[in-house]
DNA sequence: TCGACTTAGGTGATGTGTCAACTATTTCTG
DNA sequence: CAGAAATAGTTGACACATCACCTAAGTCGA
């Protein structure tokens, strides 16, 4: 189910908005903060991605003009990732349709009880995975 | 949950047996038939993978000696994929530990009811995805 | 203040997955 | 039977993920 769902959501986002789920995830992070700017490590923490994964992803997104890297003046090691106008436009255009798709291919098929059970499962399994140190 | 689970299972399989989940899936297909041999398209159907994905995967596995390609005498277009001794050894070594990991990181945390609910959810969602033709 | 350690991030190799285009071989049909 | 269409599989380009390793910059104790 999970593989088919991801594939379906990925295809929808890609077709309708030329964004991947990874692009979308990063853009959501950035739009979630008022400055529309985060350091690489903050994105990594938020998404639970490796820093190298974030770095590669940002490189690709920068190439397409969705975000831009800006050196941090306080700390010469860090780099800020800023949302560009193009990136903001992209996610604003993509989000409503994406949310709608999540509903129609997934949420709408679940009863409230089923959703609650799934949430309980996920919480339990994730807690255990996190506890054992991955 | 799903991402963390896949990551965890992948890491276990990779670390303990030098196999990826994809390798494992292909090997399972092959060991499931008495001849230990399938055509590319049969693997694609069984795993619901694109034929191109299968082809790439087989190329990589062939390079490592897990499987081998054999031309089909009846149909010049087809190719058989055969399990090698090395491949059989690999999956026999990997399977018990992998199954055990699936239990300890996932199944053991679910009650019978939760498992049944999850199954119902998956069936419903998958049926719908399949029905809409993608 | 000097050197060890840590932290932030980037890079290249390799494996993985998708798409579009391609070759070669049936197979079907007029 | 000739040519169109379907089928089997491969390939190359690119996006994505992980790993191991690297650099540069800050931090901190002797």
PDB file of N, CA and C in Angstrom, chain A residues 11-90:
ATOM      1  N   UNK A  11       3.747  10.855  -8.569  1.00  0.00           N
ATOM      2  CA  UNK A  11       3.388  11.074  -9.965  1.00  0.00           C
ATOM      3  C   UNK A  11       2.469  12.282 -10.115  1.00  0.00           C
ATOM      4  N   UNK A  12       1.502  12.381  -9.191  1.00  0.00           N
ATOM      5  CA  UNK A  12       0.573  13.510  -9.267  1.00  0.00           C
ATOM      6  C   UNK A  12       1.314  14.843  -9.127  1.00  0.00           C
ATOM      7  N   UNK A  13       2.189  14.899  -8.124  1.00  0.00           N
ATOM      8  CA  UNK A  13       2.918  16.136  -7.856  1.00  0.00           C
ATOM      9  C   UNK A  13       3.828  16.478  -9.036  1.00  0.00           C
ATOM     10  N   UNK A  14       4.477  15.474  -9.548  1.00  0.00           N
ATOM     11  CA  UNK A  14       5.406  15.666 -10.646  1.00  0.00           C
ATOM     12  C   UNK A  14       4.674  16.137 -11.902  1.00  0.00           C
ATOM     13  N   UNK A  15       3.571  15.491 -12.184  1.00  0.00           N
ATOM     14  CA  UNK A  15       2.816  15.810 -13.391  1.00  0.00           C
ATOM     15  C   UNK A  15       2.164  17.186 -13.294  1.00  0.00           C
ATOM     16  N   UNK A  16       1.517  17.440 -12.152  1.00  0.00           N
ATOM     17  CA  UNK A  16       0.765  18.688 -12.028  1.00  0.00           C
ATOM     18  C   UNK A  16       1.639  19.886 -11.706  1.00  0.00           C
ATOM     19  N   UNK A  17       2.760  19.647 -11.018  1.00  0.00           N
ATOM     20  CA  UNK A  17       3.513  20.801 -10.515  1.00  0.00           C
ATOM     21  C   UNK A  17       5.015  20.723 -10.749  1.00  0.00           C
ATOM     22  N   UNK A  18       5.482  19.693 -11.442  1.00  0.00           N
ATOM     23  CA  UNK A  18       6.927  19.553 -11.668  1.00  0.00           C
ATOM     24  C   UNK A  18       7.723  19.581 -10.366  1.00  0.00           C
ATOM     25  N   UNK A  19       7.149  18.986  -9.332  1.00  0.00           N
ATOM     26  CA  UNK A  19       7.862  18.890  -8.061  1.00  0.00           C
ATOM     27  C   UNK A  19       7.903  17.432  -7.621  1.00  0.00           C
ATOM     28  N   UNK A  20       8.974  17.053  -6.966  1.00  0.00           N
ATOM     29  CA  UNK A  20       9.018  15.719  -6.364  1.00  0.00           C
ATOM     30  C   UNK A  20       8.536  15.821  -4.926  1.00  0.00           C
ATOM     31  N   UNK A  21       8.264  14.682  -4.312  1.00  0.00           N
ATOM     32  CA  UNK A  21       7.867  14.706  -2.911  1.00  0.00           C
ATOM     33  C   UNK A  21       8.966  15.309  -2.046  1.00  0.00           C
ATOM     34  N   UNK A  22      10.224  15.080  -2.427  1.00  0.00           N
ATOM     35  CA  UNK A  22      11.342  15.658  -1.679  1.00  0.00           C
ATOM     36  C   UNK A  22      11.373  17.171  -1.818  1.00  0.00           C
ATOM     37  N   UNK A  23      11.205  17.640  -3.046  1.00  0.00           N
ATOM     38  CA  UNK A  23      11.104  19.089  -3.250  1.00  0.00           C
ATOM     39  C   UNK A  23      10.021  19.654  -2.351  1.00  0.00           C
ATOM     40  N   UNK A  24       8.875  19.015  -2.399  1.00  0.00           N
ATOM     41  CA  UNK A  24       7.715  19.488  -1.644  1.00  0.00           C
ATOM     42  C   UNK A  24       8.023  19.545  -0.151  1.00  0.00           C
ATOM     43  N   UNK A  25       8.653  18.506   0.352  1.00  0.00           N
ATOM     44  CA  UNK A  25       8.967  18.452   1.776  1.00  0.00           C
ATOM     45  C   UNK A  25       9.854  19.624   2.178  1.00  0.00           C
ATOM     46  N   UNK A  26      10.855  19.888   1.373  1.00  0.00           N
ATOM     47  CA  UNK A  26      11.762  20.993   1.685  1.00  0.00           C
ATOM     48  C   UNK A  26      11.020  22.322   1.622  1.00  0.00           C
ATOM     49  N   UNK A  27      10.218  22.484   0.598  1.00  0.00           N
ATOM     50  CA  UNK A  27       9.482  23.739   0.460  1.00  0.00           C
ATOM     51  C   UNK A  27       8.526  23.957   1.634  1.00  0.00           C
ATOM     52  N   UNK A  28       7.896  22.880   2.079  1.00  0.00           N
ATOM     53  CA  UNK A  28       7.000  23.003   3.235  1.00  0.00           C
ATOM     54  C   UNK A  28       7.764  23.481   4.459  1.00  0.00           C
ATOM     55  N   UNK A  29       8.944  22.899   4.685  1.00  0.00           N
ATOM     56  CA  UNK A  29       9.769  23.350   5.812  1.00  0.00           C
ATOM     57  C   UNK A  29       9.996  24.841   5.751  1.00  0.00           C
ATOM     58  N   UNK A  30      10.377  25.305   4.581  1.00  0.00           N
ATOM     59  CA  UNK A  30      10.752  26.712   4.436  1.00  0.00           C
ATOM     60  C   UNK A  30       9.550  27.637   4.606  1.00  0.00           C
ATOM     61  N   UNK A  31       8.416  27.233   4.072  1.00  0.00           N
ATOM     62  CA  UNK A  31       7.242  28.103   4.201  1.00  0.00           C
ATOM     63  C   UNK A  31       6.674  28.068   5.614  1.00  0.00           C
ATOM     64  N   UNK A  32       7.103  27.077   6.400  1.00  0.00           N
ATOM     65  CA  UNK A  32       6.595  26.961   7.762  1.00  0.00           C
ATOM     66  C   UNK A  32       7.209  27.982   8.712  1.00  0.00           C
ATOM     67  N   UNK A  33       8.298  28.593   8.323  1.00  0.00           N
ATOM     68  CA  UNK A  33       8.894  29.614   9.190  1.00  0.00           C
ATOM     69  C   UNK A  33       8.716  30.986   8.544  1.00  0.00           C
ATOM     70  N   UNK A  34       8.497  32.002   9.362  1.00  0.00           N
ATOM     71  CA  UNK A  34       8.190  33.334   8.821  1.00  0.00           C
ATOM     72  C   UNK A  34       9.305  33.886   7.925  1.00  0.00           C
ATOM     73  N   UNK A  35      10.570  33.585   8.252  1.00  0.00           N
ATOM     74  CA  UNK A  35      11.671  34.136   7.452  1.00  0.00           C
ATOM     75  C   UNK A  35      11.804  33.449   6.098  1.00  0.00           C
ATOM     76  N   UNK A  36      11.157  32.289   5.946  1.00  0.00           N
ATOM     77  CA  UNK A  36      11.310  31.499   4.719  1.00  0.00           C
ATOM     78  C   UNK A  36      12.782  31.195   4.453  1.00  0.00           C
ATOM     79  N   UNK A  37      13.476  30.883   5.512  1.00  0.00           N
ATOM     80  CA  UNK A  37      14.910  30.634   5.424  1.00  0.00           C
ATOM     81  C   UNK A  37      15.320  29.723   6.574  1.00  0.00           C
ATOM     82  N   UNK A  38      16.094  28.708   6.287  1.00  0.00           N
ATOM     83  CA  UNK A  38      16.544  27.776   7.324  1.00  0.00           C
ATOM     84  C   UNK A  38      17.974  27.364   7.022  1.00  0.00           C
ATOM     85  N   UNK A  39      18.682  26.950   8.051  1.00  0.00           N
ATOM     86  CA  UNK A  39      20.002  26.387   7.804  1.00  0.00           C
ATOM     87  C   UNK A  39      19.838  24.935   7.373  1.00  0.00           C
ATOM     88  N   UNK A  40      20.824  24.437   6.678  1.00  0.00           N
ATOM     89  CA  UNK A  40      20.782  23.057   6.193  1.00  0.00           C
ATOM     90  C   UNK A  40      20.501  22.094   7.332  1.00  0.00           C
ATOM     91  N   UNK A  41      21.161  22.303   8.448  1.00  0.00           N
ATOM     92  CA  UNK A  41      20.999  21.363   9.558  1.00  0.00           C
ATOM     93  C   UNK A  41      19.595  21.409  10.141  1.00  0.00           C
ATOM     94  N   UNK A  42      18.972  22.567  10.066  1.00  0.00           N
ATOM     95  CA  UNK A  42      17.598  22.651  10.579  1.00  0.00           C
ATOM     96  C   UNK A  42      16.639  21.870   9.691  1.00  0.00           C
ATOM     97  N   UNK A  43      16.885  21.947   8.399  1.00  0.00           N
ATOM     98  CA  UNK A  43      16.064  21.156   7.472  1.00  0.00           C
ATOM     99  C   UNK A  43      16.285  19.677   7.738  1.00  0.00           C
ATOM    100  N   UNK A  44      17.548  19.325   7.939  1.00  0.00           N
ATOM    101  CA  UNK A  44      17.880  17.919   8.182  1.00  0.00           C
ATOM    102  C   UNK A  44      17.155  17.410   9.423  1.00  0.00           C
ATOM    103  N   UNK A  45      17.164  18.213  10.478  1.00  0.00           N
ATOM    104  CA  UNK A  45      16.487  17.821  11.711  1.00  0.00           C
ATOM    105  C   UNK A  45      14.984  17.706  11.496  1.00  0.00           C
ATOM    106  N   UNK A  46      14.427  18.719  10.853  1.00  0.00           N
ATOM    107  CA  UNK A  46      12.980  18.751  10.667  1.00  0.00           C
ATOM    108  C   UNK A  46      12.490  17.542   9.876  1.00  0.00           C
ATOM    109  N   UNK A  47      13.224  17.181   8.844  1.00  0.00           N
ATOM    110  CA  UNK A  47      12.767  16.094   7.971  1.00  0.00           C
ATOM    111  C   UNK A  47      13.343  14.744   8.388  1.00  0.00           C
ATOM    112  N   UNK A  48      14.232  14.767   9.380  1.00  0.00           N
ATOM    113  CA  UNK A  48      14.966  13.553   9.756  1.00  0.00           C
ATOM    114  C   UNK A  48      15.704  12.974   8.551  1.00  0.00           C
ATOM    115  N   UNK A  49      16.349  13.855   7.828  1.00  0.00           N
ATOM    116  CA  UNK A  49      17.184  13.438   6.698  1.00  0.00           C
ATOM    117  C   UNK A  49      18.647  13.569   7.096  1.00  0.00           C
ATOM    118  N   UNK A  50      19.502  12.816   6.405  1.00  0.00           N
ATOM    119  CA  UNK A  50      20.932  13.042   6.584  1.00  0.00           C
ATOM    120  C   UNK A  50      21.299  14.398   6.002  1.00  0.00           C
ATOM    121  N   UNK A  51      22.322  15.008   6.579  1.00  0.00           N
ATOM    122  CA  UNK A  51      22.728  16.318   6.083  1.00  0.00           C
ATOM    123  C   UNK A  51      23.188  16.227   4.636  1.00  0.00           C
ATOM    124  N   UNK A  52      23.789  15.130   4.284  1.00  0.00           N
ATOM    125  CA  UNK A  52      24.257  14.987   2.909  1.00  0.00           C
ATOM    126  C   UNK A  52      23.081  14.893   1.941  1.00  0.00           C
ATOM    127  N   UNK A  53      22.035  14.241   2.396  1.00  0.00           N
ATOM    128  CA  UNK A  53      20.843  14.166   1.566  1.00  0.00           C
ATOM    129  C   UNK A  53      20.263  15.559   1.345  1.00  0.00           C
ATOM    130  N   UNK A  54      20.202  16.329   2.400  1.00  0.00           N
ATOM    131  CA  UNK A  54      19.703  17.696   2.287  1.00  0.00           C
ATOM    132  C   UNK A  54      20.580  18.479   1.321  1.00  0.00           C
ATOM    133  N   UNK A  55      21.866  18.339   1.488  1.00  0.00           N
ATOM    134  CA  UNK A  55      22.789  19.102   0.654  1.00  0.00           C
ATOM    135  C   UNK A  55      22.583  18.795  -0.825  1.00  0.00           C
ATOM    136  N   UNK A  56      22.522  17.523  -1.163  1.00  0.00           N
ATOM    137  CA  UNK A  56      22.278  17.140  -2.569  1.00  0.00           C
ATOM    138  C   UNK A  56      20.947  17.694  -3.056  1.00  0.00           C
ATOM    139  N   UNK A  57      19.932  17.561  -2.218  1.00  0.00           N
ATOM    140  CA  UNK A  57      18.602  18.008  -2.604  1.00  0.00           C
ATOM    141  C   UNK A  57      18.594  19.514  -2.863  1.00  0.00           C
ATOM    142  N   UNK A  58      19.236  20.264  -1.977  1.00  0.00           N
ATOM    143  CA  UNK A  58      19.293  21.719  -2.123  1.00  0.00           C
ATOM    144  C   UNK A  58      20.048  22.084  -3.401  1.00  0.00           C
ATOM    145  N   UNK A  59      21.102  21.360  -3.682  1.00  0.00           N
ATOM    146  CA  UNK A  59      21.861  21.615  -4.917  1.00  0.00           C
ATOM    147  C   UNK A  59      20.946  21.495  -6.128  1.00  0.00           C
ATOM    148  N   UNK A  60      20.161  20.417  -6.158  1.00  0.00           N
ATOM    149  CA  UNK A  60      19.251  20.228  -7.299  1.00  0.00           C
ATOM    150  C   UNK A  60      18.181  21.311  -7.347  1.00  0.00           C
ATOM    151  N   UNK A  61      17.657  21.659  -6.175  1.00  0.00           N
ATOM    152  CA  UNK A  61      16.585  22.660  -6.140  1.00  0.00           C
ATOM    153  C   UNK A  61      17.124  24.039  -6.484  1.00  0.00           C
ATOM    154  N   UNK A  62      18.366  24.300  -6.063  1.00  0.00           N
ATOM    155  CA  UNK A  62      18.993  25.580  -6.376  1.00  0.00           C
ATOM    156  C   UNK A  62      19.153  25.705  -7.894  1.00  0.00           C
ATOM    157  N   UNK A  63      19.533  24.604  -8.503  1.00  0.00           N
ATOM    158  CA  UNK A  63      19.737  24.603  -9.948  1.00  0.00           C
ATOM    159  C   UNK A  63      18.440  24.983 -10.672  1.00  0.00           C
ATOM    160  N   UNK A  64      17.311  24.632 -10.063  1.00  0.00           N
ATOM    161  CA  UNK A  64      16.033  24.940 -10.701  1.00  0.00           C
ATOM    162  C   UNK A  64      15.431  26.250 -10.194  1.00  0.00           C
ATOM    163  N   UNK A  65      16.159  26.927  -9.318  1.00  0.00           N
ATOM    164  CA  UNK A  65      15.720  28.247  -8.876  1.00  0.00           C
ATOM    165  C   UNK A  65      14.658  28.232  -7.799  1.00  0.00           C
ATOM    166  N   UNK A  66      14.426  27.099  -7.142  1.00  0.00           N
ATOM    167  CA  UNK A  66      13.384  27.028  -6.109  1.00  0.00           C
ATOM    168  C   UNK A  66      13.872  27.602  -4.789  1.00  0.00           C
ATOM    169  N   UNK A  67      15.157  27.476  -4.540  1.00  0.00           N
ATOM    170  CA  UNK A  67      15.745  27.985  -3.300  1.00  0.00           C
ATOM    171  C   UNK A  67      17.105  28.597  -3.648  1.00  0.00           C
ATOM    172  N   UNK A  68      17.680  29.282  -2.674  1.00  0.00           N
ATOM    173  CA  UNK A  68      19.044  29.789  -2.898  1.00  0.00           C
ATOM    174  C   UNK A  68      19.839  29.644  -1.611  1.00  0.00           C
ATOM    175  N   UNK A  69      21.144  29.433  -1.756  1.00  0.00           N
ATOM    176  CA  UNK A  69      22.026  29.339  -0.599  1.00  0.00           C
ATOM    177  C   UNK A  69      22.603  30.708  -0.299  1.00  0.00           C
ATOM    178  N   UNK A  70      22.658  31.041   0.995  1.00  0.00           N
ATOM    179  CA  UNK A  70      23.248  32.308   1.421  1.00  0.00           C
ATOM    180  C   UNK A  70      24.170  32.006   2.590  1.00  0.00           C
ATOM    181  N   UNK A  71      25.385  32.498   2.531  1.00  0.00           N
ATOM    182  CA  UNK A  71      26.320  32.272   3.632  1.00  0.00           C
ATOM    183  C   UNK A  71      25.849  32.979   4.883  1.00  0.00           C
ATOM    184  N   UNK A  72      26.096  32.319   6.005  1.00  0.00           N
ATOM    185  CA  UNK A  72      25.705  32.897   7.279  1.00  0.00           C
ATOM    186  C   UNK A  72      26.821  33.809   7.777  1.00  0.00           C
ATOM    187  N   UNK A  73      26.491  35.053   8.115  1.00  0.00           N
ATOM    188  CA  UNK A  73      27.530  35.996   8.528  1.00  0.00           C
ATOM    189  C   UNK A  73      28.114  35.652   9.896  1.00  0.00           C
ATOM    190  N   UNK A  74      27.302  35.148  10.817  1.00  0.00           N
ATOM    191  CA  UNK A  74      27.772  34.849  12.168  1.00  0.00           C
ATOM    192  C   UNK A  74      28.685  33.632  12.213  1.00  0.00           C
ATOM    193  N   UNK A  75      28.322  32.642  11.464  1.00  0.00           N
ATOM    194  CA  UNK A  75      29.050  31.378  11.535  1.00  0.00           C
ATOM    195  C   UNK A  75      29.475  30.954  10.133  1.00  0.00           C
ATOM    196  N   UNK A  76      30.741  31.063   9.880  1.00  0.00           N
ATOM    197  CA  UNK A  76      31.271  30.814   8.530  1.00  0.00           C
ATOM    198  C   UNK A  76      31.042  29.414   8.014  1.00  0.00           C
ATOM    199  N   UNK A  77      30.672  28.496   8.929  1.00  0.00           N
ATOM    200  CA  UNK A  77      30.443  27.117   8.471  1.00  0.00           C
ATOM    201  C   UNK A  77      29.046  26.937   7.900  1.00  0.00           C
ATOM    202  N   UNK A  78      28.108  27.692   8.438  1.00  0.00           N
ATOM    203  CA  UNK A  78      26.704  27.448   8.074  1.00  0.00           C
ATOM    204  C   UNK A  78      26.309  28.114   6.776  1.00  0.00           C
ATOM    205  N   UNK A  79      25.242  27.628   6.247  1.00  0.00           N
ATOM    206  CA  UNK A  79      24.658  28.233   5.057  1.00  0.00           C
ATOM    207  C   UNK A  79      23.152  28.277   5.262  1.00  0.00           C
ATOM    208  N   UNK A  80      22.571  29.388   4.906  1.00  0.00           N
ATOM    209  CA  UNK A  80      21.126  29.481   4.940  1.00  0.00           C
ATOM    210  C   UNK A  80      20.565  29.023   3.610  1.00  0.00           C
ATOM    211  N   UNK A  81      19.406  28.428   3.678  1.00  0.00           N
ATOM    212  CA  UNK A  81      18.675  28.098   2.461  1.00  0.00           C
ATOM    213  C   UNK A  81      17.444  28.979   2.455  1.00  0.00           C
ATOM    214  N   UNK A  82      17.342  29.822   1.462  1.00  0.00           N
ATOM    215  CA  UNK A  82      16.205  30.739   1.359  1.00  0.00           C
ATOM    216  C   UNK A  82      15.227  30.280   0.287  1.00  0.00           C
ATOM    217  N   UNK A  83      13.965  30.458   0.594  1.00  0.00           N
ATOM    218  CA  UNK A  83      12.934  30.243  -0.415  1.00  0.00           C
ATOM    219  C   UNK A  83      13.017  31.397  -1.417  1.00  0.00           C
ATOM    220  N   UNK A  84      12.949  31.097  -2.691  1.00  0.00           N
ATOM    221  CA  UNK A  84      12.907  32.168  -3.691  1.00  0.00           C
ATOM    222  C   UNK A  84      11.444  32.446  -4.055  1.00  0.00           C
ATOM    223  N   UNK A  85      11.241  33.519  -4.774  1.00  0.00           N
ATOM    224  CA  UNK A  85       9.887  33.836  -5.231  1.00  0.00           C
ATOM    225  C   UNK A  85       9.341  32.693  -6.072  1.00  0.00           C
ATOM    226  N   UNK A  86      10.213  32.168  -6.886  1.00  0.00           N
ATOM    227  CA  UNK A  86       9.850  31.034  -7.739  1.00  0.00           C
ATOM    228  C   UNK A  86       9.432  29.824  -6.906  1.00  0.00           C
ATOM    229  N   UNK A  87      10.180  29.564  -5.825  1.00  0.00           N
ATOM    230  CA  UNK A  87       9.856  28.446  -4.950  1.00  0.00           C
ATOM    231  C   UNK A  87       8.528  28.649  -4.246  1.00  0.00           C
ATOM    232  N   UNK A  88       8.292  29.877  -3.803  1.00  0.00           N
ATOM    233  CA  UNK A  88       7.020  30.149  -3.120  1.00  0.00           C
ATOM    234  C   UNK A  88       5.856  29.955  -4.078  1.00  0.00           C
ATOM    235  N   UNK A  89       6.051  30.444  -5.275  1.00  0.00           N
ATOM    236  CA  UNK A  89       5.005  30.298  -6.284  1.00  0.00           C
ATOM    237  C   UNK A  89       4.729  28.808  -6.548  1.00  0.00           C
ATOM    238  N   UNK A  90       5.815  28.048  -6.625  1.00  0.00           N
ATOM    239  CA  UNK A  90       5.677  26.618  -6.932  1.00  0.00           C
ATOM    240  C   UNK A  90       4.883  25.885  -5.868  1.00  0.00           C
TER     241      UNK A  90
END
